[in-house]
Amino acid sequence: MVSKHYVAGYDAFVTFMKDFNGNGGAINILFTGAKLENGQSWCGDCVEAAPFIEKAVASHAPENSHFISVDVGDRPTWKDMNNAFRKDTNTHLSVIPTLIRWKNPQRLEGEQCANAELLEMFFSEDD
């Protein structure tokens, strides 16, 4: 079964990843906008991509892999060009949603995250 984790904010993300051990399993990270009171992200593209990503994780992610959902903050926080997620050399975020394989080249951004075929390839690829 895929291990799922949730982290909110840059400092929490850095702390979580510093101590995280994937035990050899792929570490897939989704960066998305913070949730509103209705439970959905303020980011329309993130809301649109969510069911595609959830389905791909359930049907294509390897059993021993990890899926970490990271909340990049509210709209003003994300739109700040000095946002730490944008500056971090490990994340290089320019759009959300962004799905990455930690410390590997696999990456889907924006509308790509709502493409079932690309998601299947992303989760099926070995490191």
PDB file of C-alpha atoms in Angstrom:
ATOM      1  CA  MET A   1       0.000   0.000   0.000  1.00  0.00           C
ATOM      2  CA  VAL A   2       1.207   3.513  -0.788  1.00  0.00           C
ATOM      3  CA  SER A   3       2.123   5.463   2.350  1.00  0.00           C
ATOM      4  CA  LYS A   4       0.460   8.888   2.326  1.00  0.00           C
ATOM      5  CA  HIS A   5       1.684  11.941   4.196  1.00  0.00           C
ATOM      6  CA  TYR A   6       0.543  15.569   4.475  1.00  0.00           C
ATOM      7  CA  VAL A   7       2.689  18.615   5.212  1.00  0.00           C
ATOM      8  CA  ALA A   8       1.622  22.275   5.396  1.00  0.00           C
ATOM      9  CA  GLY A   9       4.093  25.091   4.760  1.00  0.00           C
ATOM     10  CA  TYR A  10       7.710  25.381   3.732  1.00  0.00           C
ATOM     11  CA  ASP A  11       9.350  25.052   7.155  1.00  0.00           C
ATOM     12  CA  ALA A  12       7.321  21.933   7.952  1.00  0.00           C
ATOM     13  CA  PHE A  13       8.216  20.513   4.514  1.00  0.00           C
ATOM     14  CA  VAL A  14      11.954  21.054   5.053  1.00  0.00           C
ATOM     15  CA  THR A  15      11.802  19.509   8.528  1.00  0.00           C
ATOM     16  CA  PHE A  16       9.745  16.546   7.316  1.00  0.00           C
ATOM     17  CA  MET A  17      12.039  15.791   4.365  1.00  0.00           C
ATOM     18  CA  LYS A  18      15.219  16.164   6.438  1.00  0.00           C
ATOM     19  CA  ASP A  19      14.169  13.280   8.682  1.00  0.00           C
ATOM     20  CA  PHE A  20      12.174  11.278   6.127  1.00  0.00           C
ATOM     21  CA  ASN A  21      13.353   7.817   5.115  1.00  0.00           C
ATOM     22  CA  GLY A  22      11.490   6.240   2.216  1.00  0.00           C
ATOM     23  CA  ASN A  23      13.079   2.822   2.909  1.00  0.00           C
ATOM     24  CA  GLY A  24      13.963   2.456  -0.764  1.00  0.00           C
ATOM     25  CA  GLY A  25      10.487   3.290  -2.073  1.00  0.00           C
ATOM     26  CA  ALA A  26       9.817   6.078  -4.554  1.00  0.00           C
ATOM     27  CA  ILE A  27       9.003   9.409  -2.896  1.00  0.00           C
ATOM     28  CA  ASN A  28       6.381  11.307  -4.906  1.00  0.00           C
ATOM     29  CA  ILE A  29       5.469  14.820  -3.810  1.00  0.00           C
ATOM     30  CA  LEU A  30       2.453  16.876  -4.850  1.00  0.00           C
ATOM     31  CA  PHE A  31       2.633  20.622  -4.246  1.00  0.00           C
ATOM     32  CA  THR A  32      -0.801  22.204  -4.051  1.00  0.00           C
ATOM     33  CA  GLY A  33      -2.605  25.273  -2.738  1.00  0.00           C
ATOM     34  CA  ALA A  34      -3.949  25.423   0.815  1.00  0.00           C
ATOM     35  CA  LYS A  35      -7.455  24.140   1.442  1.00  0.00           C
ATOM     36  CA  LEU A  36     -10.338  26.535   1.969  1.00  0.00           C
ATOM     37  CA  GLU A  37     -13.113  25.979   4.526  1.00  0.00           C
ATOM     38  CA  ASN A  38     -14.993  23.867   1.942  1.00  0.00           C
ATOM     39  CA  GLY A  39     -12.095  21.378   1.883  1.00  0.00           C
ATOM     40  CA  GLN A  40     -10.964  22.286  -1.625  1.00  0.00           C
ATOM     41  CA  SER A  41      -7.844  24.179  -2.611  1.00  0.00           C
ATOM     42  CA  TRP A  42      -8.058  27.856  -3.564  1.00  0.00           C
ATOM     43  CA  CYS A  43      -6.140  26.782  -6.696  1.00  0.00           C
ATOM     44  CA  GLY A  44      -8.603  25.828  -9.448  1.00  0.00           C
ATOM     45  CA  ASP A  45      -6.004  23.790 -11.354  1.00  0.00           C
ATOM     46  CA  CYS A  46      -5.237  21.852  -8.162  1.00  0.00           C
ATOM     47  CA  VAL A  47      -8.933  21.067  -7.657  1.00  0.00           C
ATOM     48  CA  GLU A  48      -9.244  19.940 -11.286  1.00  0.00           C
ATOM     49  CA  ALA A  49      -6.176  17.683 -11.072  1.00  0.00           C
ATOM     50  CA  ALA A  50      -6.960  16.123  -7.666  1.00  0.00           C
ATOM     51  CA  PRO A  51      -9.263  13.277  -8.821  1.00  0.00           C
ATOM     52  CA  PHE A  52      -6.859  12.327 -11.630  1.00  0.00           C
ATOM     53  CA  ILE A  53      -3.920  12.234  -9.228  1.00  0.00           C
ATOM     54  CA  GLU A  54      -5.845  10.259  -6.593  1.00  0.00           C
ATOM     55  CA  LYS A  55      -6.890   7.672  -9.181  1.00  0.00           C
ATOM     56  CA  ALA A  56      -3.336   7.365 -10.549  1.00  0.00           C
ATOM     57  CA  VAL A  57      -1.852   6.930  -7.069  1.00  0.00           C
ATOM     58  CA  ALA A  58      -4.417   4.219  -6.262  1.00  0.00           C
ATOM     59  CA  SER A  59      -3.944   2.296  -9.499  1.00  0.00           C
ATOM     60  CA  HIS A  60      -0.347   2.921 -10.619  1.00  0.00           C
ATOM     61  CA  ALA A  61       1.896   3.933  -7.710  1.00  0.00           C
ATOM     62  CA  PRO A  62       4.162   1.092  -6.506  1.00  0.00           C
ATOM     63  CA  GLU A  63       3.145  -0.620  -3.269  1.00  0.00           C
ATOM     64  CA  ASN A  64       6.220   0.503  -1.302  1.00  0.00           C
ATOM     65  CA  SER A  65       6.125   4.123  -2.521  1.00  0.00           C
ATOM     66  CA  HIS A  66       5.288   7.310  -0.647  1.00  0.00           C
ATOM     67  CA  PHE A  67       2.902  10.086  -1.642  1.00  0.00           C
ATOM     68  CA  ILE A  68       3.422  13.377   0.150  1.00  0.00           C
ATOM     69  CA  SER A  69       0.909  16.169  -0.323  1.00  0.00           C
ATOM     70  CA  VAL A  70       2.447  19.558   0.444  1.00  0.00           C
ATOM     71  CA  ASP A  71       0.360  22.673   1.034  1.00  0.00           C
ATOM     72  CA  VAL A  72       2.313  25.675  -0.359  1.00  0.00           C
ATOM     73  CA  GLY A  73       0.076  28.211   1.399  1.00  0.00           C
ATOM     74  CA  ASP A  74      -2.763  30.551   0.592  1.00  0.00           C
ATOM     75  CA  ARG A  75      -2.982  32.476  -2.680  1.00  0.00           C
ATOM     76  CA  PRO A  76      -1.031  35.603  -1.534  1.00  0.00           C
ATOM     77  CA  THR A  77       1.716  33.426  -0.034  1.00  0.00           C
ATOM     78  CA  TRP A  78       2.054  31.391  -3.228  1.00  0.00           C
ATOM     79  CA  LYS A  79       1.922  34.425  -5.550  1.00  0.00           C
ATOM     80  CA  ASP A  80       4.873  36.043  -3.735  1.00  0.00           C
ATOM     81  CA  MET A  81       7.835  35.616  -6.116  1.00  0.00           C
ATOM     82  CA  ASN A  82      10.072  35.202  -3.062  1.00  0.00           C
ATOM     83  CA  ASN A  83       8.060  32.205  -1.848  1.00  0.00           C
ATOM     84  CA  ALA A  84      10.554  29.688  -0.445  1.00  0.00           C
ATOM     85  CA  PHE A  85       9.110  26.839  -2.561  1.00  0.00           C
ATOM     86  CA  ARG A  86       9.967  28.856  -5.678  1.00  0.00           C
ATOM     87  CA  LYS A  87      13.562  29.490  -4.522  1.00  0.00           C
ATOM     88  CA  ASP A  88      14.396  26.016  -3.155  1.00  0.00           C
ATOM     89  CA  THR A  89      16.767  24.167  -5.494  1.00  0.00           C
ATOM     90  CA  ASN A  90      15.090  20.858  -4.579  1.00  0.00           C
ATOM     91  CA  THR A  91      11.607  21.983  -5.639  1.00  0.00           C
ATOM     92  CA  HIS A  92      12.005  24.729  -8.314  1.00  0.00           C
ATOM     93  CA  LEU A  93       8.268  25.429  -8.271  1.00  0.00           C
ATOM     94  CA  SER A  94       6.831  27.866 -10.786  1.00  0.00           C
ATOM     95  CA  VAL A  95       3.252  26.548 -10.972  1.00  0.00           C
ATOM     96  CA  ILE A  96       0.883  24.490  -8.870  1.00  0.00           C
ATOM     97  CA  PRO A  97      -0.079  21.768  -8.937  1.00  0.00           C
ATOM     98  CA  THR A  98       3.366  20.258  -9.419  1.00  0.00           C
ATOM     99  CA  LEU A  99       4.109  16.570  -8.919  1.00  0.00           C
ATOM    100  CA  ILE A 100       7.731  15.500  -8.531  1.00  0.00           C
ATOM    101  CA  ARG A 101       9.726  12.376  -7.767  1.00  0.00           C
ATOM    102  CA  TRP A 102      12.061  13.501  -4.985  1.00  0.00           C
ATOM    103  CA  LYS A 103      15.697  13.826  -6.119  1.00  0.00           C
ATOM    104  CA  ASN A 104      14.802  12.458  -9.587  1.00  0.00           C
ATOM    105  CA  PRO A 105      13.894  14.045 -12.942  1.00  0.00           C
ATOM    106  CA  GLN A 106      10.248  12.911 -13.062  1.00  0.00           C
ATOM    107  CA  ARG A 107       7.996  15.972 -12.942  1.00  0.00           C
ATOM    108  CA  LEU A 108       4.492  17.019 -14.004  1.00  0.00           C
ATOM    109  CA  GLU A 109       3.320  20.624 -13.796  1.00  0.00           C
ATOM    110  CA  GLY A 110       0.004  22.456 -14.078  1.00  0.00           C
ATOM    111  CA  GLU A 111      -2.354  20.918 -16.641  1.00  0.00           C
ATOM    112  CA  GLN A 112      -0.101  17.846 -16.976  1.00  0.00           C
ATOM    113  CA  CYS A 113      -1.298  16.804 -13.495  1.00  0.00           C
ATOM    114  CA  ALA A 114      -4.826  16.287 -14.894  1.00  0.00           C
ATOM    115  CA  ASN A 115      -3.645  14.047 -17.748  1.00  0.00           C
ATOM    116  CA  ALA A 116      -4.361  10.392 -16.919  1.00  0.00           C
ATOM    117  CA  GLU A 117      -1.805   9.029 -19.420  1.00  0.00           C
ATOM    118  CA  LEU A 118       1.012  11.252 -18.143  1.00  0.00           C
ATOM    119  CA  LEU A 119       0.155  10.346 -14.555  1.00  0.00           C
ATOM    120  CA  GLU A 120       0.230   6.633 -15.373  1.00  0.00           C
ATOM    121  CA  MET A 121       3.680   7.043 -16.948  1.00  0.00           C
ATOM    122  CA  PHE A 122       4.875   9.154 -14.002  1.00  0.00           C
ATOM    123  CA  PHE A 123       3.934   6.536 -11.396  1.00  0.00           C
ATOM    124  CA  SER A 124       5.019   3.577 -13.558  1.00  0.00           C
ATOM    125  CA  GLU A 125       8.541   4.909 -14.231  1.00  0.00           C
ATOM    126  CA  ASP A 126      11.372   3.555 -12.167  1.00  0.00           C
ATOM    127  CA  ASP A 127      13.953   5.928 -10.756  1.00  0.00           C
TER     128      ASP A 127
END
